Amino acid sequence: ARGGSVECMRMLLEGGCEKDLEARDKWARTPLHWTLINGHCACAELLLGEGAEGAVRHTPNRVHRRRTQLAQPASLQALALEFHDASHAIHGVLARGIRAQS
């Protein structure tokens, strides 16, 4: 997700990695977090379409503080705005994905 390879992500998902859609790394970020940070629209569409949560589920603060000093984003929209201006296509992808999950 971080690198933006849709083909690689599709191969992993077809191989049974869909249970890892909400897996968190040492910075408490999911694959969807990384696609938003790096602006990979096609990857974000794929993850949201496969069921990645469009709402932030926070790690308990005591656990989060042990993992990283990075602040937890208030929302995925806020995270995307932190890295990309409001005109970036990633915002539309995220909004459509969240609406589709509602």
PDB file of C-alpha atoms in Angstrom:
ATOM      1  CA  ALA A   1       0.000   0.000   0.000  1.00  0.00           C
ATOM      2  CA  ARG A   2       2.809   2.377   0.880  1.00  0.00           C
ATOM      3  CA  GLY A   3       4.495   1.855  -2.494  1.00  0.00           C
ATOM      4  CA  GLY A   4       1.304   2.248  -4.525  1.00  0.00           C
ATOM      5  CA  SER A   5       1.425  -1.025  -6.472  1.00  0.00           C
ATOM      6  CA  VAL A   6      -2.193  -1.955  -7.220  1.00  0.00           C
ATOM      7  CA  GLU A   7      -1.104  -5.154  -8.960  1.00  0.00           C
ATOM      8  CA  CYS A   8       0.848  -6.309  -5.913  1.00  0.00           C
ATOM      9  CA  MET A   9      -2.012  -5.436  -3.567  1.00  0.00           C
ATOM     10  CA  ARG A  10      -4.533  -7.255  -5.772  1.00  0.00           C
ATOM     11  CA  MET A  11      -2.290 -10.346  -5.792  1.00  0.00           C
ATOM     12  CA  LEU A  12      -2.013 -10.289  -1.988  1.00  0.00           C
ATOM     13  CA  LEU A  13      -5.767  -9.863  -1.546  1.00  0.00           C
ATOM     14  CA  GLU A  14      -6.499 -12.723  -3.955  1.00  0.00           C
ATOM     15  CA  GLY A  15      -4.024 -14.847  -1.976  1.00  0.00           C
ATOM     16  CA  GLY A  16      -6.043 -14.414   1.223  1.00  0.00           C
ATOM     17  CA  CYS A  17      -4.578 -11.318   2.868  1.00  0.00           C
ATOM     18  CA  GLU A  18      -7.942  -9.543   3.215  1.00  0.00           C
ATOM     19  CA  LYS A  19      -7.870 -10.257   6.941  1.00  0.00           C
ATOM     20  CA  ASP A  20      -4.843  -7.964   7.124  1.00  0.00           C
ATOM     21  CA  LEU A  21      -6.718  -4.887   5.845  1.00  0.00           C
ATOM     22  CA  GLU A  22      -6.820  -3.460   9.365  1.00  0.00           C
ATOM     23  CA  ALA A  23      -3.369  -4.661  10.447  1.00  0.00           C
ATOM     24  CA  ARG A  24      -1.287  -1.911  12.028  1.00  0.00           C
ATOM     25  CA  ASP A  25       2.427  -1.379  11.749  1.00  0.00           C
ATOM     26  CA  LYS A  26       4.778  -0.019  14.424  1.00  0.00           C
ATOM     27  CA  TRP A  27       3.431   3.486  13.730  1.00  0.00           C
ATOM     28  CA  ALA A  28      -0.149   2.237  14.311  1.00  0.00           C
ATOM     29  CA  ARG A  29      -1.011   2.833  10.653  1.00  0.00           C
ATOM     30  CA  THR A  30      -3.082   0.569   8.414  1.00  0.00           C
ATOM     31  CA  PRO A  31      -2.562   0.011   4.678  1.00  0.00           C
ATOM     32  CA  LEU A  32      -5.318   2.577   4.037  1.00  0.00           C
ATOM     33  CA  HIS A  33      -3.460   5.144   6.157  1.00  0.00           C
ATOM     34  CA  TRP A  34      -0.364   4.682   3.951  1.00  0.00           C
ATOM     35  CA  THR A  35      -2.296   4.987   0.690  1.00  0.00           C
ATOM     36  CA  LEU A  36      -3.815   8.250   1.935  1.00  0.00           C
ATOM     37  CA  ILE A  37      -0.479   9.623   3.139  1.00  0.00           C
ATOM     38  CA  ASN A  38       1.180   8.825  -0.185  1.00  0.00           C
ATOM     39  CA  GLY A  39      -1.792   9.844  -2.340  1.00  0.00           C
ATOM     40  CA  HIS A  40      -2.236   6.487  -4.097  1.00  0.00           C
ATOM     41  CA  CYS A  41      -5.826   6.831  -5.316  1.00  0.00           C
ATOM     42  CA  ALA A  42      -6.108   3.470  -7.083  1.00  0.00           C
ATOM     43  CA  CYS A  43      -4.781   1.649  -4.007  1.00  0.00           C
ATOM     44  CA  ALA A  44      -7.209   3.505  -1.738  1.00  0.00           C
ATOM     45  CA  GLU A  45     -10.115   2.576  -4.039  1.00  0.00           C
ATOM     46  CA  LEU A  46      -9.048  -1.066  -3.973  1.00  0.00           C
ATOM     47  CA  LEU A  47      -8.701  -1.176  -0.178  1.00  0.00           C
ATOM     48  CA  LEU A  48     -12.014   0.578   0.442  1.00  0.00           C
ATOM     49  CA  GLY A  49     -13.698  -1.698  -2.095  1.00  0.00           C
ATOM     50  CA  GLU A  50     -12.310  -4.753  -0.325  1.00  0.00           C
ATOM     51  CA  GLY A  51     -13.695  -3.579   3.003  1.00  0.00           C
ATOM     52  CA  ALA A  52     -10.953  -1.514   4.652  1.00  0.00           C
ATOM     53  CA  GLU A  53     -12.609   0.656   7.282  1.00  0.00           C
ATOM     54  CA  GLY A  54     -13.173   4.233   6.188  1.00  0.00           C
ATOM     55  CA  ALA A  55     -13.485   5.363   9.808  1.00  0.00           C
ATOM     56  CA  VAL A  56     -10.534   5.656  12.154  1.00  0.00           C
ATOM     57  CA  ARG A  57     -10.403   3.088  14.915  1.00  0.00           C
ATOM     58  CA  HIS A  58      -7.997   4.425  17.476  1.00  0.00           C
ATOM     59  CA  THR A  59      -5.455   2.336  19.271  1.00  0.00           C
ATOM     60  CA  PRO A  60      -5.751   2.811  23.044  1.00  0.00           C
ATOM     61  CA  ASN A  61      -3.463   5.704  24.053  1.00  0.00           C
ATOM     62  CA  ARG A  62      -1.325   3.605  26.389  1.00  0.00           C
ATOM     63  CA  VAL A  63      -0.585   1.182  23.529  1.00  0.00           C
ATOM     64  CA  HIS A  64      -0.167   3.954  20.970  1.00  0.00           C
ATOM     65  CA  ARG A  65       2.376   5.823  23.104  1.00  0.00           C
ATOM     66  CA  ARG A  66       4.502   2.690  23.420  1.00  0.00           C
ATOM     67  CA  ARG A  67       4.546   2.258  19.642  1.00  0.00           C
ATOM     68  CA  THR A  68       5.099   5.770  18.335  1.00  0.00           C
ATOM     69  CA  GLN A  69       5.216   9.459  19.109  1.00  0.00           C
ATOM     70  CA  LEU A  70       3.088  10.209  16.032  1.00  0.00           C
ATOM     71  CA  ALA A  71      -0.295  11.660  16.896  1.00  0.00           C
ATOM     72  CA  GLN A  72      -3.346   9.638  15.949  1.00  0.00           C
ATOM     73  CA  PRO A  73      -5.363  11.402  13.251  1.00  0.00           C
ATOM     74  CA  ALA A  74      -8.811  12.666  14.216  1.00  0.00           C
ATOM     75  CA  SER A  75     -10.164  11.133  10.995  1.00  0.00           C
ATOM     76  CA  LEU A  76      -8.872   9.688   7.759  1.00  0.00           C
ATOM     77  CA  GLN A  77     -10.001  12.894   6.047  1.00  0.00           C
ATOM     78  CA  ALA A  78      -7.826  14.890   8.451  1.00  0.00           C
ATOM     79  CA  LEU A  79      -4.891  12.582   7.750  1.00  0.00           C
ATOM     80  CA  ALA A  80      -5.290  13.062   3.990  1.00  0.00           C
ATOM     81  CA  LEU A  81      -5.501  16.858   4.432  1.00  0.00           C
ATOM     82  CA  GLU A  82      -2.333  16.816   6.501  1.00  0.00           C
ATOM     83  CA  PHE A  83      -0.407  15.512   3.482  1.00  0.00           C
ATOM     84  CA  HIS A  84      -2.392  16.760   0.443  1.00  0.00           C
ATOM     85  CA  ASP A  85      -4.244  19.967  -0.368  1.00  0.00           C
ATOM     86  CA  ALA A  86      -8.027  19.799  -0.661  1.00  0.00           C
ATOM     87  CA  SER A  87      -7.924  19.593  -4.468  1.00  0.00           C
ATOM     88  CA  HIS A  88      -6.015  16.283  -4.498  1.00  0.00           C
ATOM     89  CA  ALA A  89      -8.022  13.364  -5.927  1.00  0.00           C
ATOM     90  CA  ILE A  90      -7.411  11.233  -2.812  1.00  0.00           C
ATOM     91  CA  HIS A  91     -10.067  13.223  -0.937  1.00  0.00           C
ATOM     92  CA  GLY A  92     -12.761  12.295  -3.454  1.00  0.00           C
ATOM     93  CA  VAL A  93     -11.727   8.639  -3.396  1.00  0.00           C
ATOM     94  CA  LEU A  94     -11.959   8.565   0.382  1.00  0.00           C
ATOM     95  CA  ALA A  95     -15.331  10.347   0.473  1.00  0.00           C
ATOM     96  CA  ARG A  96     -16.811   7.947  -2.115  1.00  0.00           C
ATOM     97  CA  GLY A  97     -15.449   4.936  -0.231  1.00  0.00           C
ATOM     98  CA  ILE A  98     -16.874   6.096   3.082  1.00  0.00           C
ATOM     99  CA  ARG A  99     -20.288   6.816   1.500  1.00  0.00           C
ATOM    100  CA  ALA A 100     -20.332   3.353  -0.090  1.00  0.00           C
ATOM    101  CA  GLN A 101     -19.692   1.769   3.323  1.00  0.00           C
ATOM    102  CA  SER A 102     -22.579   3.634   4.952  1.00  0.00           C
TER     103      SER A 102
END
